[in-house]
Tab-separated table of C-alpha atoms in Angstrom:
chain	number	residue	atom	x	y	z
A	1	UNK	CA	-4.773	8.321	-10.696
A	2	UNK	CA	-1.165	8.288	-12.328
A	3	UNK	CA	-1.100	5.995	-15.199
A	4	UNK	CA	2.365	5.247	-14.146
A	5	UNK	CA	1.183	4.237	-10.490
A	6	UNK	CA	-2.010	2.635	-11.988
A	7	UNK	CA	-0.509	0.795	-14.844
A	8	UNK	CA	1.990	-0.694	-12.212
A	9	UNK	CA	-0.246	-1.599	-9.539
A	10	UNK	CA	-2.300	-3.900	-11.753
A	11	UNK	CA	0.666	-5.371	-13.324
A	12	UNK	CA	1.996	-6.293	-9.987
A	13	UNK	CA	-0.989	-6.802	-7.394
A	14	UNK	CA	-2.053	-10.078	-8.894
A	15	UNK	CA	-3.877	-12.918	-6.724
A	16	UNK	CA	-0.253	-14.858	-6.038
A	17	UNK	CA	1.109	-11.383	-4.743
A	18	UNK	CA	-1.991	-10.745	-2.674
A	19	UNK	CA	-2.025	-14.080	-1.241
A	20	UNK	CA	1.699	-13.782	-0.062
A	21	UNK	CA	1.246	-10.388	1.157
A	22	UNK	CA	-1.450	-12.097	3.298
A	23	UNK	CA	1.137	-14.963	4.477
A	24	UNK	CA	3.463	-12.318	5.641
A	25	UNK	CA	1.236	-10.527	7.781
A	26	UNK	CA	0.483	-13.711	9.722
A	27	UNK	CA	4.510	-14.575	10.753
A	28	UNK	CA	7.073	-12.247	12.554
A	29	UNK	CA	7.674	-10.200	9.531
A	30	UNK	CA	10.253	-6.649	9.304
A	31	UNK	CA	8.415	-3.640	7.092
A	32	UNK	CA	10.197	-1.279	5.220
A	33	UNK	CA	8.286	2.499	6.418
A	34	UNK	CA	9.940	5.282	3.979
A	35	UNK	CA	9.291	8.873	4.155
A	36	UNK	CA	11.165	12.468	3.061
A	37	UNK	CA	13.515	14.599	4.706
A	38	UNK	CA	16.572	13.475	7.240
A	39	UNK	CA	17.138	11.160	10.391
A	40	UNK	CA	16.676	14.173	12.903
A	41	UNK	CA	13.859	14.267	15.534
A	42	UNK	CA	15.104	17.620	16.461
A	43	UNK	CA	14.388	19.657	12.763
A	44	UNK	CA	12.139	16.702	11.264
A	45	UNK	CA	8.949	15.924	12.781
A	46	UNK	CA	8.454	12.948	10.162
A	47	UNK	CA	11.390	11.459	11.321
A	48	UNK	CA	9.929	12.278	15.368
A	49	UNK	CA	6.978	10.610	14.116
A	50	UNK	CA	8.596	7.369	12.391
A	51	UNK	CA	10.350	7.119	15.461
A	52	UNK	CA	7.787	6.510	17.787
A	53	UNK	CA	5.816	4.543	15.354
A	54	UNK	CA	8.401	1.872	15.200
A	55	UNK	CA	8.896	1.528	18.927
A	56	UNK	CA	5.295	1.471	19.275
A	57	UNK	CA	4.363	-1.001	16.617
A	58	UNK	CA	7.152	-3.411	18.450
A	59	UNK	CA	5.404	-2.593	22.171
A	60	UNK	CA	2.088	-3.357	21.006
A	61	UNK	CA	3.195	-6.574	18.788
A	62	UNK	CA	5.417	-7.579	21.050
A	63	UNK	CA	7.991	-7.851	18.393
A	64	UNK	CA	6.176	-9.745	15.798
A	65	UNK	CA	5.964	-7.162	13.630
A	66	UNK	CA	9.484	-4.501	13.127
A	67	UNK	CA	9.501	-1.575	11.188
A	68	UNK	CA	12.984	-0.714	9.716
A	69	UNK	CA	13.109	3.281	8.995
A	70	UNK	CA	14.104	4.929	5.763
A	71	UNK	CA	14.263	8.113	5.928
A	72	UNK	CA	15.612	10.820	3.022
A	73	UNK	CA	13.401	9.315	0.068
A	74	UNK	CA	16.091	6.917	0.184
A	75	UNK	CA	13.765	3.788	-1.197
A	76	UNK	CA	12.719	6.922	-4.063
A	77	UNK	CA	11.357	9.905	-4.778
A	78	UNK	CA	7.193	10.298	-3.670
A	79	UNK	CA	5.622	8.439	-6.758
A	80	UNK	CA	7.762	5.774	-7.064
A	81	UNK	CA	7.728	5.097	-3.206
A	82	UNK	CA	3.971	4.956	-3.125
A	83	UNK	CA	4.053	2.313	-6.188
A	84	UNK	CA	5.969	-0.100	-3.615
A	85	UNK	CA	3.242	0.541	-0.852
A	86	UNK	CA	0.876	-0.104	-2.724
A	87	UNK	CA	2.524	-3.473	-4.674
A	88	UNK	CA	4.511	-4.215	-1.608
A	89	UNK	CA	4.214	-4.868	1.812
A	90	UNK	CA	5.629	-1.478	3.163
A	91	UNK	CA	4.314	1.865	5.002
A	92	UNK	CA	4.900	4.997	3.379
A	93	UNK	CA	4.572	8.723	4.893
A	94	UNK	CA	3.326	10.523	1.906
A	95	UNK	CA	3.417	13.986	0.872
A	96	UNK	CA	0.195	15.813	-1.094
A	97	UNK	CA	2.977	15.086	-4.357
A	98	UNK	CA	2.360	11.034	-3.509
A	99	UNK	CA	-0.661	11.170	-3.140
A	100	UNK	CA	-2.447	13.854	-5.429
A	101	UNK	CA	-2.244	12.311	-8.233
A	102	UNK	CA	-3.809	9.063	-7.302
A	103	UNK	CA	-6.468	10.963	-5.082
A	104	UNK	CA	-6.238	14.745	-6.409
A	105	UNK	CA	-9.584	15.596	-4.244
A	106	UNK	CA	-7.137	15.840	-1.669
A	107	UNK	CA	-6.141	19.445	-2.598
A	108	UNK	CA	-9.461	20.632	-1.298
A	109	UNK	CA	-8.469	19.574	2.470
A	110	UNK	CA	-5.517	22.429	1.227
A	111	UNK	CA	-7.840	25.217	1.247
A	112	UNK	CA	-5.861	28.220	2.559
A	113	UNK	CA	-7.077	29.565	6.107
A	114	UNK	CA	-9.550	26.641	6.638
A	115	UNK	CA	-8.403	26.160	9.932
A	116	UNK	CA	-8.578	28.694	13.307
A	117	UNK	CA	-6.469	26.351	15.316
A	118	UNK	CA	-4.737	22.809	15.324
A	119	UNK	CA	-7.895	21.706	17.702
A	120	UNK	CA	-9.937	22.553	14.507
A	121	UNK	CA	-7.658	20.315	12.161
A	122	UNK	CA	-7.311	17.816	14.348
A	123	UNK	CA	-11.000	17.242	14.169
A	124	UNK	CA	-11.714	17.930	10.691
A	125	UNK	CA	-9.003	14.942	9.516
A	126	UNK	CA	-9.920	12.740	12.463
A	127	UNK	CA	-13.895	13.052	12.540
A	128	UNK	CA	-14.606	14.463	9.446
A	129	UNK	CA	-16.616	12.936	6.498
A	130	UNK	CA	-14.598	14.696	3.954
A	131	UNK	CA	-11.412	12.585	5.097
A	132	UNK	CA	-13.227	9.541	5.302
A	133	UNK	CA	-14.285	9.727	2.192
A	134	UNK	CA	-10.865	10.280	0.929
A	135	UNK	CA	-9.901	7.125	3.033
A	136	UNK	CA	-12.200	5.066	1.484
A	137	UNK	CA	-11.412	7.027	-2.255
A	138	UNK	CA	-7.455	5.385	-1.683
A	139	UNK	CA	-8.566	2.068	-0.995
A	140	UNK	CA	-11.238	1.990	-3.714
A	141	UNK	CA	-8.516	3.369	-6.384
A	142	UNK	CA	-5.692	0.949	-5.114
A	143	UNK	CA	-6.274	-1.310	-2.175
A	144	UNK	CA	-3.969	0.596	-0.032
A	145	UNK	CA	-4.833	2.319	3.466
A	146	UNK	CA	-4.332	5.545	4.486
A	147	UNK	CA	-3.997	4.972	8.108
A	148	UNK	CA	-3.639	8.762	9.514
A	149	UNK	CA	-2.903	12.090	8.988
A	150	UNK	CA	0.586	13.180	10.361
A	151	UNK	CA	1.294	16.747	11.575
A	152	UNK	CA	4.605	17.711	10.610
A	153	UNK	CA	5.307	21.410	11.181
A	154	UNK	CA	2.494	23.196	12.284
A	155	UNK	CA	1.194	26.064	9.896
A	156	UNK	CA	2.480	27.533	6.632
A	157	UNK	CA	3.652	30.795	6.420
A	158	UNK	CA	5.076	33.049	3.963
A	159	UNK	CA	8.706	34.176	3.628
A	160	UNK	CA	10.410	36.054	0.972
A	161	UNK	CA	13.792	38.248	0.581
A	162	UNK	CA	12.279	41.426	-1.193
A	163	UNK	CA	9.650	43.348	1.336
A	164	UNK	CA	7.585	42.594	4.568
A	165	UNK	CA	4.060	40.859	3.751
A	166	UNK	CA	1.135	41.884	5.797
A	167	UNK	CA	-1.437	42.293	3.265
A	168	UNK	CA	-2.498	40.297	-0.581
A	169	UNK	CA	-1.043	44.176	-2.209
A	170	UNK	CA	2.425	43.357	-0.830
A	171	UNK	CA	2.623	40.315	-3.053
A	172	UNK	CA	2.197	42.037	-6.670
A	173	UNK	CA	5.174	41.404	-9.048
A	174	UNK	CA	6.930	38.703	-6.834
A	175	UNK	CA	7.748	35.061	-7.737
A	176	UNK	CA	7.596	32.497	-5.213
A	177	UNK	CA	8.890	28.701	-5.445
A	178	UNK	CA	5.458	26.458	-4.981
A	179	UNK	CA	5.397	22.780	-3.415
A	180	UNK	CA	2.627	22.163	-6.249
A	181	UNK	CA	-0.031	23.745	-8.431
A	182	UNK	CA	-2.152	24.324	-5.819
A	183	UNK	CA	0.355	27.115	-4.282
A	184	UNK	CA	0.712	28.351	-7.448
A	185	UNK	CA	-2.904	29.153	-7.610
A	186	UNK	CA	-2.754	30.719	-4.451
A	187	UNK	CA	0.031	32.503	-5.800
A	188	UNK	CA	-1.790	33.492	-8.226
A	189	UNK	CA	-4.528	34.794	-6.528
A	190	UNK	CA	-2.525	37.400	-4.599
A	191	UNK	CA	-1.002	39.024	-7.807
A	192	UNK	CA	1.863	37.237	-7.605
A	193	UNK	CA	3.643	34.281	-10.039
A	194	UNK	CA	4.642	30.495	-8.693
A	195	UNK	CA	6.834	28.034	-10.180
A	196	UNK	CA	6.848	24.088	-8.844
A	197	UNK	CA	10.161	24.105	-7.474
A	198	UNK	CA	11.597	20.397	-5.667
A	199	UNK	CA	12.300	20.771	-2.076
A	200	UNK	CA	16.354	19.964	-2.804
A	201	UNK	CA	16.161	23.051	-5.214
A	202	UNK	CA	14.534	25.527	-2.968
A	203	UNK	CA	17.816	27.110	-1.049
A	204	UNK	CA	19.747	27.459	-4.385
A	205	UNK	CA	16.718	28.785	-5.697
A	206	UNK	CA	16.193	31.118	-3.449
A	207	UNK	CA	19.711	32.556	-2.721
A	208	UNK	CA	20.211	32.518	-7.153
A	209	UNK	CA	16.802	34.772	-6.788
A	210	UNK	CA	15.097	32.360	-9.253
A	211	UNK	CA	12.449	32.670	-6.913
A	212	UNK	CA	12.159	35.954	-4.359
A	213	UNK	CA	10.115	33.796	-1.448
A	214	UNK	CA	8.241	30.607	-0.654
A	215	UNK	CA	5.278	29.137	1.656
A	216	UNK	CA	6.028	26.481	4.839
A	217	UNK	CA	5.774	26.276	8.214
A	218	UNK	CA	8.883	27.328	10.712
A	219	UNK	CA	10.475	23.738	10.827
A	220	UNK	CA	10.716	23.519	7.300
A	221	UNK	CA	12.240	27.076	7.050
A	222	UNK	CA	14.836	26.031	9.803
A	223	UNK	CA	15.448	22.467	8.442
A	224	UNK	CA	16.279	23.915	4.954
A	225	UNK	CA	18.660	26.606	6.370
A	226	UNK	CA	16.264	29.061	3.942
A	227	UNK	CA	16.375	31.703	7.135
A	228	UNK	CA	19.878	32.347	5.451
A	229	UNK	CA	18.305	33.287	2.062
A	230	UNK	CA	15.372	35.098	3.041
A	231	UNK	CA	14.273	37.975	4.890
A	232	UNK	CA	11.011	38.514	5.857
A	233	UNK	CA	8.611	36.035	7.824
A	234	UNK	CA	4.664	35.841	7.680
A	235	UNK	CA	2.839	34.787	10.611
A	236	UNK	CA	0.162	34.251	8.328
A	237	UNK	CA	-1.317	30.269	9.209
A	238	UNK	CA	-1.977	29.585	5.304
A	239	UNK	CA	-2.394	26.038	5.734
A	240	UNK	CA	-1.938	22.941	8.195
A	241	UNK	CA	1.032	21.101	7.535
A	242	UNK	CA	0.255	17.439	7.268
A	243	UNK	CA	1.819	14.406	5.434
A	244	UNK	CA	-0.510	10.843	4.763
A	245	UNK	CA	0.968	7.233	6.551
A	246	UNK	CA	0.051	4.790	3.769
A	247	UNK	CA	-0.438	0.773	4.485
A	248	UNK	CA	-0.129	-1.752	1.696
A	249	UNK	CA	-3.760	-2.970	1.589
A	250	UNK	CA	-3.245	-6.639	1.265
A	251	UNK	CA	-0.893	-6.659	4.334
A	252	UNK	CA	-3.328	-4.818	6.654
A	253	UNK	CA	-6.032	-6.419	6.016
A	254	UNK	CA	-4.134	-10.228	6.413
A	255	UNK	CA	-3.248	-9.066	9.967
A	256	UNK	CA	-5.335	-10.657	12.689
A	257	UNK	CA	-7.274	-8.591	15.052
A	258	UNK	CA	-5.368	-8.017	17.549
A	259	UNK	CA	-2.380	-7.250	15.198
A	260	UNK	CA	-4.450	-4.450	13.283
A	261	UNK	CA	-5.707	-2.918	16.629
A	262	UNK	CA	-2.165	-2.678	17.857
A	263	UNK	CA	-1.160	-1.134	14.594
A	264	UNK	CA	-3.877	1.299	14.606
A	265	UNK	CA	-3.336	2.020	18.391
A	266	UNK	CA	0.411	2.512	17.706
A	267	UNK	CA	-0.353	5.344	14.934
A	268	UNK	CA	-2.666	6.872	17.108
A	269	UNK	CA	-0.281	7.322	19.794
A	270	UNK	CA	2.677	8.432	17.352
A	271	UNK	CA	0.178	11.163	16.003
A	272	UNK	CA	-0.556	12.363	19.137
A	273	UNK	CA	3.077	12.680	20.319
A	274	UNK	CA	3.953	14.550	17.585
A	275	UNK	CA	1.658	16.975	17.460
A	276	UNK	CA	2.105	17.531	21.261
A	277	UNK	CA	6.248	18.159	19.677
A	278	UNK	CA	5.018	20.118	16.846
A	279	UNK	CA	2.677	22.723	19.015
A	280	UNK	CA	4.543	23.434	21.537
A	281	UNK	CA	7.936	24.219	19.681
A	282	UNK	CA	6.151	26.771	17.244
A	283	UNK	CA	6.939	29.646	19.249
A	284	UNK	CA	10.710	28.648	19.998
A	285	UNK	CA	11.199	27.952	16.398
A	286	UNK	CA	10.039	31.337	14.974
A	287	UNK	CA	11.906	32.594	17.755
A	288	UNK	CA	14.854	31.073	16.022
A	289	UNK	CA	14.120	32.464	13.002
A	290	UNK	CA	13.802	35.864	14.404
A	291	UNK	CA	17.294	35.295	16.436
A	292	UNK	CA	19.234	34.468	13.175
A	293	UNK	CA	18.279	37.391	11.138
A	294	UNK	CA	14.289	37.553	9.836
A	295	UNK	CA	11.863	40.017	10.616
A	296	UNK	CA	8.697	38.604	11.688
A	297	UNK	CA	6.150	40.049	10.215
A	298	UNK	CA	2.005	39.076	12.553
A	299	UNK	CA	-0.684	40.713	9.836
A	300	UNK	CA	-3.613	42.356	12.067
A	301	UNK	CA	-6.769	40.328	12.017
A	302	UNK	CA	-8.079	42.395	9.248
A	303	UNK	CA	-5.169	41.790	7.451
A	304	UNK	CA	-6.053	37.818	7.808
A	305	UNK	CA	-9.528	38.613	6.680
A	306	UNK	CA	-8.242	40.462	3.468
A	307	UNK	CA	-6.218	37.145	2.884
A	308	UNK	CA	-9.133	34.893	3.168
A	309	UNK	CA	-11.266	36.702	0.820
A	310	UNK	CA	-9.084	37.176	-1.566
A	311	UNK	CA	-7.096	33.717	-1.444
A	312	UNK	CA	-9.952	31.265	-0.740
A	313	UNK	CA	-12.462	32.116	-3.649
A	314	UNK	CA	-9.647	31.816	-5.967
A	315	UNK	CA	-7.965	28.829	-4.746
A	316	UNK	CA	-11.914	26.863	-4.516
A	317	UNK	CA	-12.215	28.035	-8.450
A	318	UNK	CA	-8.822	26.008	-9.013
A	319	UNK	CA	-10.293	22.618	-7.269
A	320	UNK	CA	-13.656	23.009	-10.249
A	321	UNK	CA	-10.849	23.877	-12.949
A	322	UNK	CA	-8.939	20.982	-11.740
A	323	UNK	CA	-12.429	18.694	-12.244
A	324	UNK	CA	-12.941	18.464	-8.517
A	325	UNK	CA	-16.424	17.572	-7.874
A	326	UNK	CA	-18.573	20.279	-5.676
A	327	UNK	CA	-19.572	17.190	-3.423
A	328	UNK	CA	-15.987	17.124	-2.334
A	329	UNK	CA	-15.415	20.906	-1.287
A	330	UNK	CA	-19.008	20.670	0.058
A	331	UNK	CA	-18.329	18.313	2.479
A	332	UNK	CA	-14.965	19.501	3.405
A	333	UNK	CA	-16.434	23.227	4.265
A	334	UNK	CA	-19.229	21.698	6.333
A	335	UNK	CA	-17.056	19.654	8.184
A	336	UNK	CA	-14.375	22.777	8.523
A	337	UNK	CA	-17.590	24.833	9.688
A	338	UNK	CA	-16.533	27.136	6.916
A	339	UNK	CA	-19.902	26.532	4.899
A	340	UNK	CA	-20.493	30.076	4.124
A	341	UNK	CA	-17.873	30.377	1.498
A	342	UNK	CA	-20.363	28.349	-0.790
A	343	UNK	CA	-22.353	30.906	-0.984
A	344	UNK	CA	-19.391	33.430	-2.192
């Protein structure tokens, strides 16, 4: 866990706070639910997803408990925003840059090309014992709930400016900007270098050619404008897209029953709307992209195959260099049906 985020939840979570968080939860009360990127349903599926949430959470409470949206980091940047959820009475949508660093096993539900399909990811975060265990990790670290798993753009793919990608070869000598280490050990892995480059720096660093490509699924590409700076697009399903809803602890669990069911009903239903959004606008989307200039590059399923082998060996010797326990990738391969690659 941070020390920052650590340091500050003990300092602050004391039994006054705890017992007020619990008083809250029992009157009409209004809860601040932050999360990245802008107020657009249309190019931000986070946003589509806050959306619903708060309408539902009113439906199903009938209005004693609000949620009051804000949207573009504006309560702070992903650390500092999961301090207040876990200190405050708040929701949170958090990114794998929130959350890593309190629960860095995380990274292994990252694995590239873990996932055939969204029916397979669907089940492996919402049956799984791998993400029940990381659930229960949160809550044992810091008292706060991670109550689901929200699909917010599909796939990842790979884009860059320099040549078309079909094949690990095509990568050799060419930088890409990565979200977080973990891309950069994929990057790695493929013969070419990654640098951690913020979101709100990727266009500029693209177009300046600080870095030649970068890895996210089609919304992303569209909602950054980065079709305008890059070339080439690689149907290549790297990894599931997904960002973390995170409860304060003490609030949840001072709701009554029928308040927490509600709640947990609501985020149910908001999941399942968006990823009913998110799948079926994937096609139109890197039709867009297509449209406005990229070539679209769909690597045979050999091609894939050379990606796996190469990518996911490497990227599963990163989670033991990172201190990852084998327990943890274990259980995430047997629940991904993928437990052959323990054997490689």
């Amino acid at each position: 866990m941070s020390p920052s985020i650590l340091r500050n939840a003990l300092l602050t979570a004391t039994a006054s706070g705890m017992l007020a968080c619990a008083s809250l939860a029992n009157a009409a009360t209004t809860l601040n639910l932050s999360y990245n990127g802008p107020p657009d349903t249309d190019k931000n599926a986070v946003h589509l997803f806050a959306t619903n949430l708060k309408r539902l959470v009113e439906e199903k409470t009938d209005g004693d408990i609000t949620l009051k949206l804000y949207p573009n980091s504006m309560l702070g940047e992903e650390q500092e925003r999961m301090e207040q959820v876990i200190n405050t009475p708040s929701l949170n949508i958090a990114s794998f840059a929130g959350l890593s660093p309190i629960v860095p096993e995380i990274y292994v539900s990252a694995i590239p090309f873990l996932f055939e399909d969204y029916s397979a990811a669907h089940e492996f975060f919402d049956e799984g014992d791998y993400w029940n265990k990381v659930e229960a990790t949160l809550k044992e670290r810091t008292g706060a709930e991670l109550l689901g798993v929200i699909e917010e753009g599909g796939f990842l793919d790979f884009t860059n400016s320099k040549r078309p990608i079909s094949s690990p070869d095509d990568f050799e000598g060419l930088r890409f900007r990565a979200m977080d280490p973990s891309q950069v050990a994929l990057y790695e892995a493929f013969g070419a270098s990654g640098t951690p480059i913020p979101w709100t720096d990727t266009y500029m660093a693209l177009k300046t050619n600080v870095a030649d490509g970068q890895m996210n699924p089609p919304m992303y590409i569209i909602m950054g404008s980065l079709y305008e700076v890059q070339k080439y697009l690689t149907l290549a399903n790297v990894q599931y897209s997904d960002q973390f809803l995170v409860a304060n602890g003490s609030w949840y669990e001072g709701l009554s029953e029928e308040d927490r069911q509600a709640i947990d009903a609501a985020v149910k239903e908001a999941n399942e709307l968006n990823r009913t959004d998110v799948e079926k606008r994937v096609d139109e989307r890197i039709q867009f992209l297509g449209d406005n200039g990229m070539q679209v590059i769909e690597p045979t399923e050999e091609e894939l195959a050379a990606f796996r082998e190469q990518g996911q060996p490497a990227y599963i010797d990163w989670l033991k260099e990172k201190g990852i326990g084998a327990e943890w990738i274990e259980m995430a391969l047997e629940d991904a049906g993928q437990s052959d690659l323990l054997a490689k």
